[in-house]
CSV table of C-alpha atoms and ligand atoms in Angstrom, one decimal:
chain,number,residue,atom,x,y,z
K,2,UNK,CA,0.1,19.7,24.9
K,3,UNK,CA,0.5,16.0,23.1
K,4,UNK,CA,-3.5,14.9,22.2
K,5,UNK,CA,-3.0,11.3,23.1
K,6,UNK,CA,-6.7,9.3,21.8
K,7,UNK,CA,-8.9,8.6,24.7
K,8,UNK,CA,-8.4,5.1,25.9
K,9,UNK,CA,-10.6,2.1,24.7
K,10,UNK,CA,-13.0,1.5,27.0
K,11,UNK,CA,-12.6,-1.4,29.7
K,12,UNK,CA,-13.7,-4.9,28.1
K,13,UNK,CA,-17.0,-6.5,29.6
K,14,UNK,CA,-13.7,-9.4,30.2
K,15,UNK,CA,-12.9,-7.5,33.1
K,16,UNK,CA,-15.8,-7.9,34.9
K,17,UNK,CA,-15.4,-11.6,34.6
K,18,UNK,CA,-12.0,-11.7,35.0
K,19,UNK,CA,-10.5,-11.6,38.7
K,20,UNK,CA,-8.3,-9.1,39.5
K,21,UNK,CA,-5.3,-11.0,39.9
K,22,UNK,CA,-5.2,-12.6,36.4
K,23,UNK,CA,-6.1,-9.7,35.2
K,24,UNK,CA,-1.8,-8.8,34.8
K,25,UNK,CA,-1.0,-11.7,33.5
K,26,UNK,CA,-4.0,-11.2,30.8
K,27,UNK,CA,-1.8,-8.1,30.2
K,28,UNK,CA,1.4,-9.4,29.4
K,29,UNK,CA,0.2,-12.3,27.5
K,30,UNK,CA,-1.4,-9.5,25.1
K,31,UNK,CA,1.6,-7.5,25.3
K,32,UNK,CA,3.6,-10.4,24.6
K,33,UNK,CA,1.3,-11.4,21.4
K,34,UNK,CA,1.8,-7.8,19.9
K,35,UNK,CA,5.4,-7.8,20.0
K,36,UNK,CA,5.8,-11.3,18.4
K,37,UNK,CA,3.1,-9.5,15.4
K,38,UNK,CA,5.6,-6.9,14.7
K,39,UNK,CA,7.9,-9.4,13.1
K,40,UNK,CA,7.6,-8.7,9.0
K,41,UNK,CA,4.8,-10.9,7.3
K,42,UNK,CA,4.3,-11.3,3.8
K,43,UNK,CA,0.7,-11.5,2.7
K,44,UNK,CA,1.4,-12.2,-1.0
K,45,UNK,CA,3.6,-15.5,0.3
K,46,UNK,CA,0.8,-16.5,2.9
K,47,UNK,CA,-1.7,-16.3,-0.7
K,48,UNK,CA,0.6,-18.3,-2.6
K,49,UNK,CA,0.4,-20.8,-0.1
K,50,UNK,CA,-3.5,-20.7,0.4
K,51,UNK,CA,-3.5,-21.5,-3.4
K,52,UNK,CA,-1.2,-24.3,-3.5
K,53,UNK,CA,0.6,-25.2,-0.2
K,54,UNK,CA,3.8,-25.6,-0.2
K,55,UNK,CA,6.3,-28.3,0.0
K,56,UNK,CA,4.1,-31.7,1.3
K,57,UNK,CA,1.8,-28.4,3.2
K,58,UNK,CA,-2.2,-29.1,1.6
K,59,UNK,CA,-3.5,-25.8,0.2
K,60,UNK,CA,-5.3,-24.1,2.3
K,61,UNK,CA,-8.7,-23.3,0.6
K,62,UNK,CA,-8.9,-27.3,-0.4
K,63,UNK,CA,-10.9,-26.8,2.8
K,64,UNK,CA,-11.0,-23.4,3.9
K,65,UNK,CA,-12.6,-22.0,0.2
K,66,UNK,CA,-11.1,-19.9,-2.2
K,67,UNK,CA,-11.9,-16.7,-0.6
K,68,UNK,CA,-11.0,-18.1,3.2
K,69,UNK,CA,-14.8,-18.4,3.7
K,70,UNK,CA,-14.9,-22.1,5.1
K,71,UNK,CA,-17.1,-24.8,3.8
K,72,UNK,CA,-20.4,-25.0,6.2
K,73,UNK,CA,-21.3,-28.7,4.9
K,74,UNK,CA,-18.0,-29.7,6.7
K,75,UNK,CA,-18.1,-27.7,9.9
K,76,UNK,CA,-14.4,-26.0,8.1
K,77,UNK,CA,-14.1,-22.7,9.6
K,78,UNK,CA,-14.2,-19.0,8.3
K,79,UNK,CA,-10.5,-17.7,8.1
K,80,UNK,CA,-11.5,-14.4,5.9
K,81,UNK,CA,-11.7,-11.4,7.9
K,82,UNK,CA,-10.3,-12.9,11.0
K,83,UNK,CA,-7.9,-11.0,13.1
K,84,UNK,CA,-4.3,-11.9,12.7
K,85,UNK,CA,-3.2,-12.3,16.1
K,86,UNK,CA,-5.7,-14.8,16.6
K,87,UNK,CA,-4.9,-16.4,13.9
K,88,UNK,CA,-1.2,-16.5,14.4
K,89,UNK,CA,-2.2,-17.9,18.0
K,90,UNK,CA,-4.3,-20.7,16.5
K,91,UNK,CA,-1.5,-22.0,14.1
K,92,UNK,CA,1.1,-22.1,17.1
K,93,UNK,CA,-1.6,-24.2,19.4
K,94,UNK,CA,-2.5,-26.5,17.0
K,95,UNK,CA,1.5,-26.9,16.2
K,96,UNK,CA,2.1,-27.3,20.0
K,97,UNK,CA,-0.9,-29.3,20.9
K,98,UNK,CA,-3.0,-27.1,23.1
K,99,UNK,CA,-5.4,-26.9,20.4
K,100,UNK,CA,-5.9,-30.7,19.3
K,101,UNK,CA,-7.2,-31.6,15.7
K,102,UNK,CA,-6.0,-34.6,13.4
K,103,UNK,CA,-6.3,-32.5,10.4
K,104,UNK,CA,-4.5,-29.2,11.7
K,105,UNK,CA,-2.2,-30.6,13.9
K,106,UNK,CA,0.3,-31.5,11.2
K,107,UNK,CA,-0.3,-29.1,8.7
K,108,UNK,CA,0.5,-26.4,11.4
K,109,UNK,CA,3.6,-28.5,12.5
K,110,UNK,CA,4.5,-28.4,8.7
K,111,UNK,CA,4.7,-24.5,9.0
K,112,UNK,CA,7.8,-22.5,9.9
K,113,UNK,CA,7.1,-19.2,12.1
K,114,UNK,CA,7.5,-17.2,9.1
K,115,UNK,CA,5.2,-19.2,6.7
K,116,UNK,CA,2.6,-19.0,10.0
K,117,UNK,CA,2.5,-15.2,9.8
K,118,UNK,CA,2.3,-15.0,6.1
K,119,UNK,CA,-1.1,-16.9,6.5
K,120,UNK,CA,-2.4,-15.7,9.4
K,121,UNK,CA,-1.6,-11.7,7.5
K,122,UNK,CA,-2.7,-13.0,4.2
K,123,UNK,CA,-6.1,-14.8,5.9
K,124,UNK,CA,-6.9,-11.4,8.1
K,125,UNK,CA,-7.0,-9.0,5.1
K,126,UNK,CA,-9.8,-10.9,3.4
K,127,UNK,CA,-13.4,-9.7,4.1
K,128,UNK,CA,-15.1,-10.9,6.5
K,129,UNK,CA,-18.5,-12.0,7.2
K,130,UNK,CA,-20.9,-9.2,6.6
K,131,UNK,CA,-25.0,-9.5,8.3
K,132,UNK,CA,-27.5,-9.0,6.3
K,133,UNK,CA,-29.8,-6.3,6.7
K,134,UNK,CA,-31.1,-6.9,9.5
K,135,UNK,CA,-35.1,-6.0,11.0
K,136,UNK,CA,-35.4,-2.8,12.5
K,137,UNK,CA,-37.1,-3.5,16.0
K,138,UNK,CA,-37.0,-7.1,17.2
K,139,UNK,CA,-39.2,-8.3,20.4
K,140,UNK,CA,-37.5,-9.5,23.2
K,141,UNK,CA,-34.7,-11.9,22.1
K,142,UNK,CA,-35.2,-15.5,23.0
K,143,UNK,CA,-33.0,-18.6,22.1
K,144,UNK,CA,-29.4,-18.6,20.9
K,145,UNK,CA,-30.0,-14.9,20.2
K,146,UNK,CA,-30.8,-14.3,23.8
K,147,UNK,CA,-27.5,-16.6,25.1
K,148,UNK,CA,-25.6,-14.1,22.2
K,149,UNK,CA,-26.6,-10.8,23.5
K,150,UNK,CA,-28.1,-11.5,26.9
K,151,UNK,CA,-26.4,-14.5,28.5
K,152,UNK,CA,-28.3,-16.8,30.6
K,153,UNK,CA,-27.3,-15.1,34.3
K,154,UNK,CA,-29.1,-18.1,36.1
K,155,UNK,CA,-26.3,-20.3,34.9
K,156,UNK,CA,-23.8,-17.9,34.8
K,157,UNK,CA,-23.1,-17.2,31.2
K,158,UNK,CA,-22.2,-14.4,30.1
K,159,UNK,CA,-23.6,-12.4,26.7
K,160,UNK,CA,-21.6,-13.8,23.7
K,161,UNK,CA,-21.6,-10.6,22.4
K,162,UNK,CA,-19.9,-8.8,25.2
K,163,UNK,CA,-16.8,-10.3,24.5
K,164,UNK,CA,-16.8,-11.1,20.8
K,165,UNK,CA,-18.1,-7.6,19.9
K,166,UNK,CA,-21.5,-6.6,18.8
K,167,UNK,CA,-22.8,-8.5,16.5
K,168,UNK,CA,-20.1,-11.2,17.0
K,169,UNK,CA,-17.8,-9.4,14.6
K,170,UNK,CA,-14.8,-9.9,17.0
K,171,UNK,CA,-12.8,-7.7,18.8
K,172,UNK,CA,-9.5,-7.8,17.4
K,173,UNK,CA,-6.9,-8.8,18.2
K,174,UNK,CA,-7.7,-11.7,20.5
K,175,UNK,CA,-11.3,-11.8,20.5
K,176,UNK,CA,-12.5,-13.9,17.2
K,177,UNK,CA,-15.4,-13.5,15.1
K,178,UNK,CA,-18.3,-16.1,15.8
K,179,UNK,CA,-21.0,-14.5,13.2
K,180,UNK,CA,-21.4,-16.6,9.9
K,181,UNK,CA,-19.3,-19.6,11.3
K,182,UNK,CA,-20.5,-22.9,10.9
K,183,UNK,CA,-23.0,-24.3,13.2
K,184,UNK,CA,-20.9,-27.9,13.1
K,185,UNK,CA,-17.9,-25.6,13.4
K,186,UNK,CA,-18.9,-23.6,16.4
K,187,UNK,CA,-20.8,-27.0,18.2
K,188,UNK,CA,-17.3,-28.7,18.0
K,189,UNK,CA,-15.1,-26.1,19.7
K,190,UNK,CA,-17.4,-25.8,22.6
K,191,UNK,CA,-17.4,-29.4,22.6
K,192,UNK,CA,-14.1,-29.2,22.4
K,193,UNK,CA,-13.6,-26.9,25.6
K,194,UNK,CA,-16.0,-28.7,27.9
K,195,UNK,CA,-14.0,-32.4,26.8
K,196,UNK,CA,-10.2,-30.3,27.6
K,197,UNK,CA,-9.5,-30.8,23.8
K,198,UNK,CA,-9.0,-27.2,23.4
K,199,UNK,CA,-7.5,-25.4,26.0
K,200,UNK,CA,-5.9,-22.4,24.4
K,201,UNK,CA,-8.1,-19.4,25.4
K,202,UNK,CA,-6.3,-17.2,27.4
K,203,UNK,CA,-7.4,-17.5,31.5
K,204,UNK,CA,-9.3,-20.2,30.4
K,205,UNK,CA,-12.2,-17.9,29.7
K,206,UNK,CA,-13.6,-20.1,27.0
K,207,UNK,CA,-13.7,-22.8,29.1
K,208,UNK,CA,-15.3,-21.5,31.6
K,209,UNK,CA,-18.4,-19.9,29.4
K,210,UNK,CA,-18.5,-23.3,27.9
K,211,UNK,CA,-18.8,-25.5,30.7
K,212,UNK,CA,-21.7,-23.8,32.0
K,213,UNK,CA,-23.6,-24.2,29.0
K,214,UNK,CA,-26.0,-27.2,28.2
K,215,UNK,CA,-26.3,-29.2,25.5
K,216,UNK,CA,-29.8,-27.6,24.3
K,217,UNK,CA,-28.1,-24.0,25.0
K,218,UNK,CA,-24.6,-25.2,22.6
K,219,UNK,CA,-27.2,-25.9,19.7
K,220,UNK,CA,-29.1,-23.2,20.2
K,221,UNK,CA,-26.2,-20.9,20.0
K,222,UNK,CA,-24.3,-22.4,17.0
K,223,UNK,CA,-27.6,-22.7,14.8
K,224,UNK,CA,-28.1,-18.8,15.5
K,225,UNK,CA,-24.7,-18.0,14.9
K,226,UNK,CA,-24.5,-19.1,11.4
K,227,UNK,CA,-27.2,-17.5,9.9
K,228,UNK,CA,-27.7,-14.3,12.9
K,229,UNK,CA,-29.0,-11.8,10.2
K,230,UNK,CA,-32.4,-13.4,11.7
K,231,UNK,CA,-30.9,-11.1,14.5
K,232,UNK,CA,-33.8,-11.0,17.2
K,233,UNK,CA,-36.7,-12.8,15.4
K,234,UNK,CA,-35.5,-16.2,14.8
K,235,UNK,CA,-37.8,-17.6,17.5
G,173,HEC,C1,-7.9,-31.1,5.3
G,173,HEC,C2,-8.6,-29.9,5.5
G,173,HEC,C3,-7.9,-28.7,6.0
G,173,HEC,C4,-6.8,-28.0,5.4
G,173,HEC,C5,-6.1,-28.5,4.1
G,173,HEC,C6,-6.5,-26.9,6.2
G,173,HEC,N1,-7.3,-26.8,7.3
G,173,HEC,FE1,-7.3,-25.3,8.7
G,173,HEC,N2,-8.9,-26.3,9.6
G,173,HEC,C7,-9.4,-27.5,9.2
G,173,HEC,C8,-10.4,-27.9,10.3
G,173,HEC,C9,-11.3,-29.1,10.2
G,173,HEC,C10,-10.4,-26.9,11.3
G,173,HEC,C11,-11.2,-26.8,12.6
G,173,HEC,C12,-10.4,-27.5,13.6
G,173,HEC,C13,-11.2,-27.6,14.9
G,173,HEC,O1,-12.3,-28.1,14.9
G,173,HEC,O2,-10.6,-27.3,15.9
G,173,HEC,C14,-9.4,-25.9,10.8
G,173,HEC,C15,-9.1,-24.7,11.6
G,173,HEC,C16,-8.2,-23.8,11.2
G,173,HEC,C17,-7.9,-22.6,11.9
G,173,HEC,C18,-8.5,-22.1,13.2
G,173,HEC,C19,-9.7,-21.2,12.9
G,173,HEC,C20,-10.4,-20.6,14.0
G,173,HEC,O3,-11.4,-19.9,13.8
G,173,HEC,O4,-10.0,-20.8,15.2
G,173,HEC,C21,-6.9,-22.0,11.3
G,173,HEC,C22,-6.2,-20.6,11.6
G,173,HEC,C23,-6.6,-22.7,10.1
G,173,HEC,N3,-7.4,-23.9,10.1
G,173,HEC,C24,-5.6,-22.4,9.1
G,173,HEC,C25,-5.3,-23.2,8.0
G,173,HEC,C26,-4.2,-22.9,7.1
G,173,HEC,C27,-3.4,-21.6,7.2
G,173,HEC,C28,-4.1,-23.9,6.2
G,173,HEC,C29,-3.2,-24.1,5.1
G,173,HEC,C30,-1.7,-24.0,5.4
G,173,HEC,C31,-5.2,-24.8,6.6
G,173,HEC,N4,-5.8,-24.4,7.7
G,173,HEC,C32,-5.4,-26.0,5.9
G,173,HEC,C33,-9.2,-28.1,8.1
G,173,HEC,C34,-8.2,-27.9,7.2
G,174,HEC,C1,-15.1,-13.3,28.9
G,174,HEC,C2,-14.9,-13.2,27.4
G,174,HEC,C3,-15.7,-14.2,26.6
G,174,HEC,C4,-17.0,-14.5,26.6
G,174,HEC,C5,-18.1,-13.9,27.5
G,174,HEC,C6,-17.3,-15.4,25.5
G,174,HEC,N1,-16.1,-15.7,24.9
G,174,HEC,FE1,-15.9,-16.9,23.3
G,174,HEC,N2,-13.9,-16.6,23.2
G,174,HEC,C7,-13.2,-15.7,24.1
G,174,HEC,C8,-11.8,-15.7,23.8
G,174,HEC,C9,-10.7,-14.9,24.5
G,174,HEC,C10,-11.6,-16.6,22.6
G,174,HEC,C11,-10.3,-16.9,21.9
G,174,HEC,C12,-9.7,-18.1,22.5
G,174,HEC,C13,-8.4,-18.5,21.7
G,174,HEC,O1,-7.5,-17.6,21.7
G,174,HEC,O2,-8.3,-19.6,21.2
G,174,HEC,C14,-13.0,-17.1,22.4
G,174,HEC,C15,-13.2,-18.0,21.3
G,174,HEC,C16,-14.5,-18.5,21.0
G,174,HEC,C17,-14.8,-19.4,20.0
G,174,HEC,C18,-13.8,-20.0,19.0
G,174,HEC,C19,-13.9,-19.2,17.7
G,174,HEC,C20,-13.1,-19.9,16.5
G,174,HEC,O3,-13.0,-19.3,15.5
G,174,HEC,O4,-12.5,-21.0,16.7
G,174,HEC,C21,-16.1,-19.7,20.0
G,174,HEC,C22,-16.9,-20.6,19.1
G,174,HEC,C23,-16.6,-18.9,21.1
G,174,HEC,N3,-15.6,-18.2,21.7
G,174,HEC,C24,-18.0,-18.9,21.5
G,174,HEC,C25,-18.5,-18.2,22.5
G,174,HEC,C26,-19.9,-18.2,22.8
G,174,HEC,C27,-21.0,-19.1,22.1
G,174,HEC,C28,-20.1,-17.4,23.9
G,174,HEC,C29,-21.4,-17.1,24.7
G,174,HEC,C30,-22.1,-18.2,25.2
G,174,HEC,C31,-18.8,-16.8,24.2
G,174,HEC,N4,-17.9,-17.3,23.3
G,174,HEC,C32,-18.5,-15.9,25.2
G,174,HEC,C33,-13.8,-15.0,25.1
G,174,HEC,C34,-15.1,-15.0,25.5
């Protein structure tokens, strides 16, 4: 007898998913995977974080040395990230789904290969780790309710049940939200509700952000920054 591992168990995205796009949810992951297994070279992808690369800016000139973003400028975390995403955010911005004046032409600057370079060389950094955090928190209220929780009335779903406890991500399609900027994380669910981003897979972004008010997108993005206040914040 073969011991296969057991399988994962099923996403808290299926519930919210319908059954019917459920397939083509499959494919576009099985798709993503194949395109990953295509050889990347993390030392190039460094080099060009360093110092970009013919007329390309160097990465951490925004991004940080490290890949850790710069919160003052809403520039986001790349460290620690999953590659697949990553990959996937380079290609949108370079085809349009994913609209930005900075990224836009850097990532139409990139050749496939110099994309997965980054996107490997990005992924292996460390992440964002949470402070300890308090042991037993009262009842969560705020942006740390809307992470873990939801807000059923309106129909949103818990943060956390699709980026992962925590907000750590789910790799590989499921980013990590934790220790993002607030600016950063205001402006892409800005972006979703205004149609500026519409790269999330099923739409499933969108549809999480348009249900969310303007009090609620604060409140989120202030937690998510700075969540080792995990449960006592408010
Ligand atoms: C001039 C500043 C600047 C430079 C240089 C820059 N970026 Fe960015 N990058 C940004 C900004 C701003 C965003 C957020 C865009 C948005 O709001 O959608 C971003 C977003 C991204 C994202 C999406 C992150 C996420 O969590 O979805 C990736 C990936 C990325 N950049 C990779 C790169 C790579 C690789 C390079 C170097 C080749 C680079 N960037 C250079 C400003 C920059
Ligand atoms: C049903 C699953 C699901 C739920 C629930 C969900 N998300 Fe997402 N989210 C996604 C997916 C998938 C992506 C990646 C989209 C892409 O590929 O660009 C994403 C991406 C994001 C990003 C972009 C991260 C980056 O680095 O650019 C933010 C911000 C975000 N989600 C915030 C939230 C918040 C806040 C909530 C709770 C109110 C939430 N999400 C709930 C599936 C979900």
């Amino acid at each position: 007898m073969t011991s296969t591992p057991p399988p994962r168990p099923p996403l808290p995205l299926q519930r919210h998913a319908r059954a019917g796009r459920l397939t083509a949810w499959a494919v576009l992951v099985a798709g993503a995977s194949l395109a990953n297994l295509a050889h990347a070279d993390r030392a190039a992808g460094a080099t060009i974080a360093r110092q970009g690369a013919g007329g390309i800016t160097a990465c951490m000139a925004c991004h940080g040395a490290q890949g850790e973003g710069q919160a003052a400028a809403g520039f986001p975390r790349l460290a620690g990230q999953g590659q697949a995403y990553l990959l996937k955010q380079l290609q949108d911005f370079a085809s349009g789904q994913r609209k930005n004046p900075q990224m836009e032409p850097i990532a139409r600057a990139l050749s496939a290969q110099q994309m997965r370079d980054l996107s490997e060389h990005y992924a292996s950094l460390p992440g964002w780790k949470a402070e300890a955090k308090p042991a037993a928190a009262a009842q969560p209220a705020g942006g740390a309710r809307l992470a873990m929780a939801g807000n059923w009335d309106a129909g949103i779903p818990a943060c956390f049940a699709c980026h992962g406890p925590d907000g750590a991500g789910v790799p590989p399609h499921f980013p990590a939200l934790t220790g993002q900027p607030n600016a950063y994380t205001r402006a892409q669910l800005k972006a979703w509700q205004a149609g500026t981003r519409g790269n999330d897979p099923q739409g499933l972004m969108k549809s999480v952000a348009d249900k969310m008010s303007d009090a609620e997108i604060n409140a989120i993005s202030e937690y998510l920054e700075t969540p080792s206040f995990y449960g006592r914040r408010e």
